[in-house]
Amino acid sequence: MTMSKLASLAHVSVSTVSKAFSMSPEVNAETREMIFDIAKKYGCFKKYYTEKYPKFVIAVICPEFRSRYYSACLSLLQKKLAIYNCDVCVAATEFSIQNKESLLNYYEKFTDVDGLIMIDFWYESKEDFTLPVVAISSSVINKSCVQIRRDISTPVRKAIEYLISKNVTDIGYIGETHTYGAYRAFEEVVLEKLGKIDPDYIKIVNKRFEEGGYLAMQSMFDSKHVPRAILCAYDNMAIGAMKCIRENGLSIPDDIAIMGANDIPEAEFFNPPLSSIDPHTDEICTAAVEAMIGKLSGKEVKSEIEIVQTLRLRKSMEIK
């Protein structure tokens, strides 16, 4: 659809069509809307519309929306970006490599977004991104990307050191197939402090959230290899494991001490209150937004920013 054909369909001059799309005050609102309606009907509106959207639009890609951690990140990013007159559009990969590559291609080549924030992304690219990109808790091999890294090793080390100080050395781990980052931190610290890992105390399942935690814990009971303390990949898995522990007639923390990660708001209100790792989500999102605004403004931005997470010891880990 050419502009002259569009002018013919609208019964106006080509000049009038051009002025309408450039939002010239010489074209009245009624005529402009009539031209726009015809252009939309024939699928060429975006081809000729030249007026720039008055806000920055930032795309955010994360693995999924169900997790309290991811939903909290999305909410905080939207609020903090709004302060800088930015709108946000979000998409989830559902942990699919195909979806991840498709979304990256879409935002890089086919949309007018001004920047991209990626959460928990693993991606390697030899070519620089065409957009300003900030990656949270990700492994993105690209020098043009700003990395916001979460240090989970420090709080895991503190948790293991606390357990060892209580003469607890049979320490287990419960996770699922998408939480290998948490397991690597656990493995590194346990090998450093104890010199070995008992594979019978490690349960990584293909179910997520509370169901995954419950099934992993029950698997330990079934195998009759139950550790004195368990670190879970995240709080929802810990909740499922806690239910399973009680159903098997044991108490927390007297029989089994347990902790999670991501410190969901409900953690301190459980019975007993759940020990967890505070990811400092607000600080992470603030750093991501400031880095994005800096890149959009043409300022020099640090390529790597590390946020140290904090261990929140509560009654579920108290060992007398």
mmCIF file of N, CA and C in Angstrom, residues 218-318:
data_model
loop_
_atom_site.group_PDB
_atom_site.id
_atom_site.type_symbol
_atom_site.label_atom_id
_atom_site.label_comp_id
_atom_site.label_asym_id
_atom_site.label_seq_id
_atom_site.Cartn_x
_atom_site.Cartn_y
_atom_site.Cartn_z
ATOM 1 N N GLN A 218 9.961 -36.647 50.543
ATOM 2 C CA GLN A 218 9.433 -38.003 50.708
ATOM 3 C C GLN A 218 10.408 -39.036 50.146
ATOM 4 N N SER A 219 11.113 -38.665 49.075
ATOM 5 C CA SER A 219 12.112 -39.557 48.501
ATOM 6 C C SER A 219 13.225 -39.848 49.503
ATOM 7 N N MET A 220 13.582 -38.843 50.294
ATOM 8 C CA MET A 220 14.584 -39.053 51.340
ATOM 9 C C MET A 220 14.064 -40.029 52.397
ATOM 10 N N PHE A 221 12.810 -39.850 52.799
ATOM 11 C CA PHE A 221 12.227 -40.762 53.787
ATOM 12 C C PHE A 221 12.158 -42.195 53.236
ATOM 13 N N ASP A 222 11.764 -42.307 51.966
ATOM 14 C CA ASP A 222 11.643 -43.634 51.363
ATOM 15 C C ASP A 222 12.988 -44.353 51.301
ATOM 16 N N SER A 223 14.048 -43.586 51.065
ATOM 17 C CA SER A 223 15.381 -44.187 50.954
ATOM 18 C C SER A 223 16.036 -44.395 52.323
ATOM 19 N N LYS A 224 15.389 -43.861 53.361
ATOM 20 C CA LYS A 224 15.902 -43.916 54.737
ATOM 21 C C LYS A 224 17.252 -43.215 54.886
ATOM 22 N N HIS A 225 17.462 -42.201 54.040
ATOM 23 C CA HIS A 225 18.632 -41.335 54.158
ATOM 24 C C HIS A 225 18.114 -39.910 54.379
ATOM 25 N N VAL A 226 17.917 -39.566 55.645
ATOM 26 C CA VAL A 226 17.343 -38.267 55.996
ATOM 27 C C VAL A 226 18.390 -37.451 56.760
ATOM 28 N N PRO A 227 18.842 -36.334 56.212
ATOM 29 C CA PRO A 227 19.868 -35.519 56.886
ATOM 30 C C PRO A 227 19.293 -34.740 58.060
ATOM 31 N N ARG A 228 20.178 -34.253 58.902
ATOM 32 C CA ARG A 228 19.760 -33.457 60.062
ATOM 33 C C ARG A 228 19.328 -32.047 59.643
ATOM 34 N N ALA A 229 19.873 -31.556 58.543
ATOM 35 C CA ALA A 229 19.526 -30.207 58.075
ATOM 36 C C ALA A 229 19.411 -30.213 56.555
ATOM 37 N N ILE A 230 18.514 -29.398 56.040
ATOM 38 C CA ILE A 230 18.274 -29.352 54.592
ATOM 39 C C ILE A 230 18.194 -27.907 54.124
ATOM 40 N N LEU A 231 18.912 -27.620 53.039
ATOM 41 C CA LEU A 231 18.801 -26.335 52.358
ATOM 42 C C LEU A 231 17.984 -26.556 51.094
ATOM 43 N N CYS A 232 16.957 -25.732 50.899
ATOM 44 C CA CYS A 232 16.100 -25.845 49.722
ATOM 45 C C CYS A 232 16.404 -24.732 48.731
ATOM 46 N N ALA A 233 16.193 -25.023 47.450
ATOM 47 C CA ALA A 233 16.527 -24.064 46.395
ATOM 48 C C ALA A 233 15.749 -22.760 46.530
ATOM 49 N N TYR A 234 14.506 -22.850 47.002
ATOM 50 C CA TYR A 234 13.710 -21.646 47.254
ATOM 51 C C TYR A 234 12.595 -21.972 48.240
ATOM 52 N N ASP A 235 11.953 -20.931 48.746
ATOM 53 C CA ASP A 235 11.030 -21.082 49.872
ATOM 54 C C ASP A 235 9.847 -21.993 49.574
ATOM 55 N N ASN A 236 9.294 -21.915 48.361
ATOM 56 C CA ASN A 236 8.127 -22.754 48.062
ATOM 57 C C ASN A 236 8.462 -24.235 48.170
ATOM 58 N N MET A 237 9.665 -24.617 47.762
ATOM 59 C CA MET A 237 10.079 -26.018 47.918
ATOM 60 C C MET A 237 10.235 -26.364 49.395
ATOM 61 N N ALA A 238 10.744 -25.421 50.175
ATOM 62 C CA ALA A 238 10.887 -25.655 51.620
ATOM 63 C C ALA A 238 9.520 -25.874 52.267
ATOM 64 N N ILE A 239 8.509 -25.144 51.815
ATOM 65 C CA ILE A 239 7.160 -25.298 52.371
ATOM 66 C C ILE A 239 6.644 -26.717 52.130
ATOM 67 N N GLY A 240 6.835 -27.216 50.913
ATOM 68 C CA GLY A 240 6.418 -28.580 50.616
ATOM 69 C C GLY A 240 7.172 -29.606 51.443
ATOM 70 N N ALA A 241 8.479 -29.384 51.618
ATOM 71 C CA ALA A 241 9.297 -30.300 52.418
ATOM 72 C C ALA A 241 8.854 -30.289 53.880
ATOM 73 N N MET A 242 8.498 -29.118 54.400
ATOM 74 C CA MET A 242 8.046 -29.005 55.790
ATOM 75 C C MET A 242 6.762 -29.808 56.017
ATOM 76 N N LYS A 243 5.856 -29.746 55.070
ATOM 77 C CA LYS A 243 4.607 -30.516 55.178
ATOM 78 C C LYS A 243 4.918 -32.015 55.229
ATOM 79 N N CYS A 244 5.837 -32.451 54.371
ATOM 80 C CA CYS A 244 6.207 -33.857 54.316
ATOM 81 C C CYS A 244 6.868 -34.311 55.623
ATOM 82 N N ILE A 245 7.718 -33.467 56.169
ATOM 83 C CA ILE A 245 8.400 -33.792 57.437
ATOM 84 C C ILE A 245 7.384 -34.024 58.544
ATOM 85 N N ARG A 246 6.408 -33.139 58.641
ATOM 86 C CA ARG A 246 5.372 -33.279 59.681
ATOM 87 C C ARG A 246 4.547 -34.549 59.457
ATOM 88 N N GLU A 247 4.196 -34.826 58.201
ATOM 89 C CA GLU A 247 3.372 -36.004 57.915
ATOM 90 C C GLU A 247 4.114 -37.295 58.227
ATOM 91 N N ASN A 248 5.436 -37.227 58.267
ATOM 92 C CA ASN A 248 6.235 -38.404 58.621
ATOM 93 C C ASN A 248 6.567 -38.444 60.108
ATOM 94 N N GLY A 249 5.885 -37.603 60.878
ATOM 95 C CA GLY A 249 5.973 -37.674 62.330
ATOM 96 C C GLY A 249 7.166 -36.993 62.960
ATOM 97 N N LEU A 250 7.884 -36.168 62.194
ATOM 98 C CA LEU A 250 9.041 -35.458 62.749
ATOM 99 C C LEU A 250 8.726 -33.982 62.914
ATOM 100 N N SER A 251 9.536 -33.307 63.730
ATOM 101 C CA SER A 251 9.297 -31.889 64.004
ATOM 102 C C SER A 251 10.438 -31.040 63.454
ATOM 103 N N ILE A 252 10.125 -29.763 63.256
ATOM 104 C CA ILE A 252 11.076 -28.769 62.748
ATOM 105 C C ILE A 252 11.244 -27.699 63.825
ATOM 106 N N PRO A 253 12.441 -27.409 64.276
ATOM 107 C CA PRO A 253 13.759 -27.878 63.820
ATOM 108 C C PRO A 253 14.341 -29.003 64.686
ATOM 109 N N ASP A 254 13.583 -29.523 65.661
ATOM 110 C CA ASP A 254 14.152 -30.478 66.611
ATOM 111 C C ASP A 254 14.694 -31.743 65.934
ATOM 112 N N ASP A 255 13.958 -32.224 64.913
ATOM 113 C CA ASP A 255 14.410 -33.419 64.193
ATOM 114 C C ASP A 255 15.149 -33.054 62.901
ATOM 115 N N ILE A 256 14.574 -32.125 62.157
ATOM 116 C CA ILE A 256 15.186 -31.686 60.901
ATOM 117 C C ILE A 256 15.128 -30.159 60.837
ATOM 118 N N ALA A 257 16.281 -29.538 60.665
ATOM 119 C CA ALA A 257 16.337 -28.090 60.446
ATOM 120 C C ALA A 257 16.234 -27.839 58.942
ATOM 121 N N ILE A 258 15.568 -26.757 58.560
ATOM 122 C CA ILE A 258 15.330 -26.518 57.133
ATOM 123 C C ILE A 258 15.343 -25.029 56.828
ATOM 124 N N MET A 259 15.788 -24.698 55.622
ATOM 125 C CA MET A 259 15.747 -23.304 55.179
ATOM 126 C C MET A 259 15.479 -23.249 53.680
ATOM 127 N N GLY A 260 15.013 -22.093 53.232
ATOM 128 C CA GLY A 260 14.750 -21.880 51.809
ATOM 129 C C GLY A 260 15.597 -20.751 51.267
ATOM 130 N N ALA A 261 15.102 -20.113 50.229
ATOM 131 C CA ALA A 261 15.781 -18.963 49.630
ATOM 132 C C ALA A 261 14.740 -18.105 48.926
ATOM 133 N N ASN A 262 15.080 -16.834 48.775
ATOM 134 C CA ASN A 262 14.250 -15.763 48.175
ATOM 135 C C ASN A 262 13.396 -15.043 49.205
ATOM 136 N N ASP A 263 13.313 -15.567 50.433
ATOM 137 C CA ASP A 263 12.670 -14.880 51.556
ATOM 138 C C ASP A 263 11.330 -14.256 51.180
ATOM 139 N N ILE A 264 10.378 -15.093 50.780
ATOM 140 C CA ILE A 264 9.047 -14.589 50.435
ATOM 141 C C ILE A 264 8.409 -13.952 51.674
ATOM 142 N N PRO A 265 7.491 -13.014 51.503
ATOM 143 C CA PRO A 265 6.922 -12.285 52.646
ATOM 144 C C PRO A 265 6.309 -13.202 53.716
ATOM 145 N N GLU A 266 5.784 -14.349 53.312
ATOM 146 C CA GLU A 266 5.130 -15.251 54.271
ATOM 147 C C GLU A 266 6.119 -16.012 55.145
ATOM 148 N N ALA A 267 7.403 -16.042 54.750
ATOM 149 C CA ALA A 267 8.383 -16.908 55.411
ATOM 150 C C ALA A 267 8.423 -16.711 56.923
ATOM 151 N N GLU A 268 8.419 -15.474 57.374
ATOM 152 C CA GLU A 268 8.546 -15.230 58.817
ATOM 153 C C GLU A 268 7.252 -15.513 59.580
ATOM 154 N N PHE A 269 6.156 -15.804 58.859
ATOM 155 C CA PHE A 269 4.877 -16.070 59.524
ATOM 156 C C PHE A 269 4.518 -17.556 59.560
ATOM 157 N N PHE A 270 5.382 -18.412 58.998
ATOM 158 C CA PHE A 270 5.138 -19.850 59.069
ATOM 159 C C PHE A 270 5.353 -20.340 60.496
ATOM 160 N N ASN A 271 4.913 -21.579 60.745
ATOM 161 C CA ASN A 271 5.121 -22.200 62.050
ATOM 162 C C ASN A 271 5.927 -23.484 61.854
ATOM 163 N N PRO A 272 7.212 -23.470 62.171
ATOM 164 C CA PRO A 272 7.971 -22.328 62.694
ATOM 165 C C PRO A 272 8.357 -21.364 61.565
ATOM 166 N N PRO A 273 8.739 -20.130 61.924
ATOM 167 C CA PRO A 273 9.199 -19.180 60.902
ATOM 168 C C PRO A 273 10.351 -19.773 60.086
ATOM 169 N N LEU A 274 10.273 -19.603 58.779
ATOM 170 C CA LEU A 274 11.214 -20.256 57.867
ATOM 171 C C LEU A 274 12.476 -19.417 57.669
ATOM 172 N N SER A 275 13.625 -20.031 57.938
ATOM 173 C CA SER A 275 14.897 -19.396 57.605
ATOM 174 C C SER A 275 15.014 -19.309 56.085
ATOM 175 N N SER A 276 15.649 -18.240 55.610
ATOM 176 C CA SER A 276 15.708 -18.056 54.168
ATOM 177 C C SER A 276 16.879 -17.143 53.799
ATOM 178 N N ILE A 277 17.042 -16.941 52.504
ATOM 179 C CA ILE A 277 18.069 -16.033 51.990
ATOM 180 C C ILE A 277 17.368 -14.851 51.342
ATOM 181 N N ASP A 278 17.625 -13.679 51.864
ATOM 182 C CA ASP A 278 17.024 -12.455 51.341
ATOM 183 C C ASP A 278 17.799 -12.028 50.099
ATOM 184 N N PRO A 279 17.153 -12.023 48.913
ATOM 185 C CA PRO A 279 17.873 -11.676 47.685
ATOM 186 C C PRO A 279 18.042 -10.174 47.480
ATOM 187 N N HIS A 280 17.446 -9.362 48.376
ATOM 188 C CA HIS A 280 17.481 -7.896 48.242
ATOM 189 C C HIS A 280 16.924 -7.477 46.875
ATOM 190 N N THR A 281 15.693 -7.918 46.623
ATOM 191 C CA THR A 281 15.055 -7.683 45.333
ATOM 192 C C THR A 281 14.944 -6.197 45.004
ATOM 193 N N ASP A 282 14.629 -5.383 46.013
ATOM 194 C CA ASP A 282 14.508 -3.944 45.780
ATOM 195 C C ASP A 282 15.843 -3.359 45.321
ATOM 196 N N GLU A 283 16.916 -3.778 45.970
ATOM 197 C CA GLU A 283 18.246 -3.285 45.605
ATOM 198 C C GLU A 283 18.640 -3.757 44.199
ATOM 199 N N ILE A 284 18.314 -5.000 43.877
ATOM 200 C CA ILE A 284 18.604 -5.544 42.550
ATOM 201 C C ILE A 284 17.882 -4.739 41.472
ATOM 202 N N CYS A 285 16.589 -4.500 41.690
ATOM 203 C CA CYS A 285 15.791 -3.787 40.688
ATOM 204 C C CYS A 285 16.210 -2.328 40.570
ATOM 205 N N THR A 286 16.575 -1.716 41.696
ATOM 206 C CA THR A 286 17.079 -0.336 41.646
ATOM 207 C C THR A 286 18.343 -0.264 40.807
ATOM 208 N N ALA A 287 19.262 -1.200 41.027
ATOM 209 C CA ALA A 287 20.508 -1.222 40.265
ATOM 210 C C ALA A 287 20.233 -1.439 38.779
ATOM 211 N N ALA A 288 19.275 -2.319 38.464
ATOM 212 C CA ALA A 288 18.946 -2.594 37.060
ATOM 213 C C ALA A 288 18.356 -1.375 36.377
ATOM 214 N N VAL A 289 17.438 -0.700 37.066
ATOM 215 C CA VAL A 289 16.798 0.487 36.486
ATOM 216 C C VAL A 289 17.815 1.622 36.308
ATOM 217 N N GLU A 290 18.645 1.847 37.311
ATOM 218 C CA GLU A 290 19.647 2.907 37.195
ATOM 219 C C GLU A 290 20.626 2.623 36.058
ATOM 220 N N ALA A 291 20.985 1.352 35.890
ATOM 221 C CA ALA A 291 21.880 0.991 34.789
ATOM 222 C C ALA A 291 21.193 1.218 33.445
ATOM 223 N N MET A 292 19.922 0.838 33.345
ATOM 224 C CA MET A 292 19.188 1.028 32.091
ATOM 225 C C MET A 292 19.040 2.505 31.745
ATOM 226 N N ILE A 293 18.656 3.321 32.732
ATOM 227 C CA ILE A 293 18.491 4.754 32.475
ATOM 228 C C ILE A 293 19.839 5.378 32.114
ATOM 229 N N GLY A 294 20.893 4.911 32.759
ATOM 230 C CA GLY A 294 22.223 5.403 32.424
ATOM 231 C C GLY A 294 22.591 5.105 30.982
ATOM 232 N N LYS A 295 22.306 3.879 30.529
ATOM 233 C CA LYS A 295 22.617 3.515 29.143
ATOM 234 C C LYS A 295 21.745 4.293 28.156
ATOM 235 N N LEU A 296 20.472 4.481 28.505
ATOM 236 C CA LEU A 296 19.584 5.250 27.624
ATOM 237 C C LEU A 296 20.016 6.714 27.533
ATOM 238 N N SER A 297 20.653 7.205 28.598
ATOM 239 C CA SER A 297 21.105 8.603 28.637
ATOM 240 C C SER A 297 22.505 8.777 28.068
ATOM 241 N N GLY A 298 23.114 7.669 27.643
ATOM 242 C CA GLY A 298 24.450 7.758 27.077
ATOM 243 C C GLY A 298 25.559 7.888 28.102
ATOM 244 N N LYS A 299 25.255 7.577 29.362
ATOM 245 C CA LYS A 299 26.264 7.679 30.410
ATOM 246 C C LYS A 299 27.097 6.398 30.486
ATOM 247 N N GLU A 300 28.266 6.500 31.091
ATOM 248 C CA GLU A 300 29.094 5.321 31.293
ATOM 249 C C GLU A 300 28.538 4.529 32.472
ATOM 250 N N VAL A 301 28.316 3.231 32.270
ATOM 251 C CA VAL A 301 27.715 2.371 33.286
ATOM 252 C C VAL A 301 28.657 1.199 33.548
ATOM 253 N N LYS A 302 28.827 0.831 34.817
ATOM 254 C CA LYS A 302 29.653 -0.330 35.162
ATOM 255 C C LYS A 302 29.103 -1.576 34.477
ATOM 256 N N SER A 303 29.996 -2.408 33.974
ATOM 257 C CA SER A 303 29.555 -3.604 33.259
ATOM 258 C C SER A 303 29.075 -4.696 34.196
ATOM 259 N N GLU A 304 29.532 -4.677 35.464
ATOM 260 C CA GLU A 304 29.100 -5.677 36.437
ATOM 261 C C GLU A 304 28.799 -5.025 37.780
ATOM 262 N N ILE A 305 27.658 -5.409 38.363
ATOM 263 C CA ILE A 305 27.241 -4.909 39.680
ATOM 264 C C ILE A 305 26.847 -6.125 40.503
ATOM 265 N N GLU A 306 27.431 -6.280 41.673
ATOM 266 C CA GLU A 306 27.136 -7.453 42.504
ATOM 267 C C GLU A 306 26.305 -7.058 43.723
ATOM 268 N N ILE A 307 25.250 -7.810 43.970
ATOM 269 C CA ILE A 307 24.388 -7.620 45.136
ATOM 270 C C ILE A 307 24.581 -8.826 46.057
ATOM 271 N N VAL A 308 25.101 -8.580 47.261
ATOM 272 C CA VAL A 308 25.326 -9.671 48.214
ATOM 273 C C VAL A 308 24.031 -9.963 48.963
ATOM 274 N N GLN A 309 23.574 -11.200 48.904
ATOM 275 C CA GLN A 309 22.346 -11.591 49.588
ATOM 276 C C GLN A 309 22.609 -11.845 51.080
ATOM 277 N N THR A 310 21.530 -11.886 51.860
ATOM 278 C CA THR A 310 21.658 -11.965 53.319
ATOM 279 C C THR A 310 20.935 -13.189 53.868
ATOM 280 N N LEU A 311 21.600 -13.896 54.767
ATOM 281 C CA LEU A 311 20.979 -15.032 55.445
ATOM 282 C C LEU A 311 20.033 -14.524 56.522
ATOM 283 N N ARG A 312 18.795 -15.004 56.516
ATOM 284 C CA ARG A 312 17.807 -14.675 57.547
ATOM 285 C C ARG A 312 17.540 -15.935 58.379
ATOM 286 N N LEU A 313 18.261 -16.071 59.484
ATOM 287 C CA LEU A 313 18.087 -17.241 60.336
ATOM 288 C C LEU A 313 16.836 -17.072 61.196
ATOM 289 N N ARG A 314 15.928 -18.038 61.115
ATOM 290 C CA ARG A 314 14.723 -18.040 61.939
ATOM 291 C C ARG A 314 14.597 -19.404 62.615
ATOM 292 N N LYS A 315 13.492 -19.629 63.287
ATOM 293 C CA LYS A 315 13.369 -20.803 64.151
ATOM 294 C C LYS A 315 13.508 -22.138 63.410
ATOM 295 N N SER A 316 13.160 -22.188 62.108
ATOM 296 C CA SER A 316 13.231 -23.466 61.385
ATOM 297 C C SER A 316 14.655 -24.013 61.307
ATOM 298 N N MET A 317 15.649 -23.172 61.632
ATOM 299 C CA MET A 317 17.057 -23.625 61.605
ATOM 300 C C MET A 317 17.696 -23.609 62.977
ATOM 301 N N GLU A 318 16.929 -23.306 64.004
ATOM 302 C CA GLU A 318 17.513 -23.245 65.351
ATOM 303 C C GLU A 318 17.847 -24.651 65.851
#
